[in-house]
XYZ file of C-alpha atoms in Angstrom:
196
model
C -57.914 47.296 33.673
C -55.710 44.483 34.874
C -53.492 44.957 37.874
C -49.897 43.726 37.544
C -49.153 40.696 39.600
C -45.709 40.146 41.047
C -44.391 36.589 41.076
C -41.160 35.348 42.578
C -38.229 34.570 40.337
C -38.155 30.920 41.415
C -41.810 30.437 40.550
C -41.342 32.084 37.163
C -38.382 29.825 36.317
C -40.063 26.614 37.520
C -42.065 25.853 34.366
C -39.002 26.440 32.194
C -36.946 24.070 34.343
C -39.534 21.354 33.968
C -39.502 21.491 30.176
C -35.701 21.128 29.811
C -34.529 17.508 29.783
C -31.681 16.406 31.989
C -28.398 16.420 29.975
C -27.683 12.753 30.752
C -31.203 11.736 29.788
C -31.250 13.644 26.489
C -32.603 11.519 23.636
C -30.282 10.519 20.802
C -32.123 12.816 18.362
C -30.782 15.904 20.136
C -27.195 14.606 20.223
C -24.396 15.896 18.025
C -24.414 12.722 15.859
C -27.866 11.139 15.520
C -26.446 7.868 14.150
C -23.215 5.959 14.005
C -23.125 6.356 10.209
C -23.369 10.146 10.491
C -20.501 10.147 12.983
C -18.301 8.038 10.697
C -19.114 10.232 7.683
C -18.250 13.398 9.592
C -15.125 12.255 11.428
C -13.548 9.581 9.167
C -10.761 11.774 7.662
C -9.574 13.034 11.070
C -9.684 9.571 12.618
C -7.810 8.083 9.658
C -5.043 10.654 10.162
C -4.792 9.535 13.786
C -4.611 5.877 12.726
C -1.903 6.688 10.167
C 0.171 8.292 12.889
C 0.083 4.977 14.768
C 1.199 2.764 11.882
C 3.697 3.057 9.069
C 1.551 1.359 6.422
C -1.587 3.175 5.104
C -3.398 -0.159 4.625
C -2.676 -1.134 8.234
C -3.994 2.273 9.331
C -7.291 1.656 7.519
C -7.592 -1.786 9.117
C -6.813 -0.315 12.519
C -9.478 2.362 12.104
C -12.055 -0.212 10.981
C -11.372 -2.303 14.079
C -11.680 0.740 16.357
C -14.912 1.823 14.655
C -16.323 -1.687 15.066
C -15.612 -1.467 18.808
C -17.258 1.956 18.899
C -20.322 0.665 17.061
C -20.769 -2.097 19.645
C -20.600 0.502 22.454
C -22.656 3.177 20.635
C -25.726 2.860 22.886
C -23.613 3.018 26.060
C -21.825 6.247 25.093
C -23.960 8.953 26.680
C -21.969 12.039 25.722
C -21.425 12.042 21.957
C -19.067 14.976 22.302
C -16.554 12.467 23.705
C -16.776 10.071 20.743
C -13.441 11.151 19.242
C -11.703 10.413 22.517
C -13.394 7.027 22.720
C -12.329 6.094 19.175
C -8.786 7.367 19.713
C -8.503 5.265 22.864
C -9.812 2.255 20.913
C -7.225 2.948 18.182
C -4.415 3.117 20.698
C -5.523 0.019 22.627
C -5.976 -1.984 19.421
C -2.563 -0.963 18.112
C -0.944 -1.842 21.443
C -2.616 -5.267 21.403
C -1.403 -5.876 17.849
C 2.113 -4.918 18.803
C 2.109 -7.230 21.824
C 0.772 -10.170 19.803
C 3.445 -9.824 17.148
C 5.947 -12.640 17.339
C 9.536 -12.359 16.341
C 10.723 -15.581 14.743
C 14.439 -14.980 15.049
C 16.642 -17.398 16.895
C 20.341 -17.233 17.644
C 22.333 -20.072 16.081
C 25.947 -20.989 15.461
C 25.684 -21.101 11.664
C 23.554 -18.967 9.418
C 20.984 -21.035 7.545
C 21.758 -20.489 3.889
C 19.391 -21.789 1.243
C 20.677 -24.619 -0.869
C 21.560 -23.457 -4.373
C 18.922 -24.468 -6.861
C 20.085 -26.613 -9.757
C 20.574 -24.492 -12.844
C 20.512 -21.217 -10.916
C 23.737 -19.326 -11.470
C 25.243 -16.417 -9.646
C 23.482 -13.063 -10.249
C 26.871 -11.373 -10.650
C 27.775 -13.832 -13.416
C 24.449 -13.207 -15.164
C 25.070 -9.459 -15.040
C 28.605 -9.911 -16.382
C 27.214 -11.970 -19.276
C 24.585 -9.277 -20.018
C 27.259 -6.577 -20.024
C 29.485 -8.637 -22.335
C 26.500 -9.241 -24.645
C 25.760 -5.500 -24.907
C 29.391 -4.717 -25.634
C 29.374 -7.362 -28.379
C 26.134 -5.967 -29.838
C 27.626 -2.474 -29.852
C 30.528 -3.811 -31.972
C 28.090 -4.948 -34.715
C 27.478 -2.693 -37.731
C 24.621 -0.210 -37.105
C 22.118 -1.943 -39.395
C 22.736 -5.426 -37.942
C 22.681 -3.977 -34.399
C 19.274 -2.368 -35.053
C 17.847 -5.601 -36.424
C 19.142 -7.738 -33.528
C 17.784 -5.284 -30.959
C 14.380 -5.068 -32.645
C 14.102 -8.840 -33.111
C 15.395 -10.106 -29.780
C 15.155 -7.249 -27.276
C 11.991 -5.571 -28.554
C 10.531 -8.977 -29.562
C 9.271 -7.813 -32.957
C 8.607 -10.288 -35.743
C 10.716 -10.343 -38.908
C 7.895 -8.655 -40.833
C 7.505 -5.911 -38.206
C 11.263 -5.315 -38.160
C 11.369 -5.139 -41.960
C 8.459 -2.693 -42.040
C 9.984 -0.511 -39.328
C 13.384 -0.337 -41.045
C 11.955 -0.098 -44.577
C 13.658 -3.253 -45.910
C 12.462 -6.654 -47.096
C 11.902 -9.620 -44.791
C 14.697 -11.498 -46.573
C 17.128 -8.687 -45.779
C 16.181 -8.897 -42.088
C 16.661 -12.693 -42.077
C 20.091 -12.558 -43.700
C 21.337 -9.598 -41.640
C 20.197 -11.161 -38.364
C 21.795 -14.481 -39.341
C 25.156 -12.763 -40.041
C 24.892 -10.783 -36.779
C 24.224 -13.912 -34.718
C 27.242 -15.590 -36.386
C 29.448 -12.668 -35.345
C 28.079 -12.805 -31.790
C 28.812 -16.549 -31.570
C 32.420 -15.910 -32.631
C 32.944 -12.922 -30.316
C 35.940 -13.755 -28.047
C 34.577 -11.784 -25.074
C 31.306 -13.722 -25.102
C 33.272 -16.981 -25.295
C 35.104 -16.059 -22.082
C 31.915 -14.964 -20.319
C 30.132 -18.271 -21.015
């Protein structure tokens, strides 16, 4: 029969203490994220939301996150506690965004006269173009229904004479003559003459 042996608590715990690694010296395999790629896969959506809160443009947010992740990748071996990776990346996001904001130049200068672009030859006033378009539609609306349909299909829908004839169920000759008469009426329209 074996007699029980009493050992002290410190002696009993000593072998267990020797087998546990020091938290700062823990190998990367026992960390939360064994590789940088696994970290990015796991945390990308949350980090992208943070980046989007720093910029107004979603494309700029993606660029910002890529820059911050590149900085994190360079420092991956130096980061001992992988539980603090999110904080590290968020700080990199914030610092990168601040640097971008500081580098941005504003090219506005105070001057006595506003620099207006020189009018291009042949370029007319947009208001005049719109007035001409409106006058043209009013003139087209005054055409008989059949001529109006043919003009719209030929010149606004850009259909050929054959396509217009097929769509309306008439001959190509009918389309040609009706469009010719409609264009004659549009040329003689007094409102279009004033708008030109």
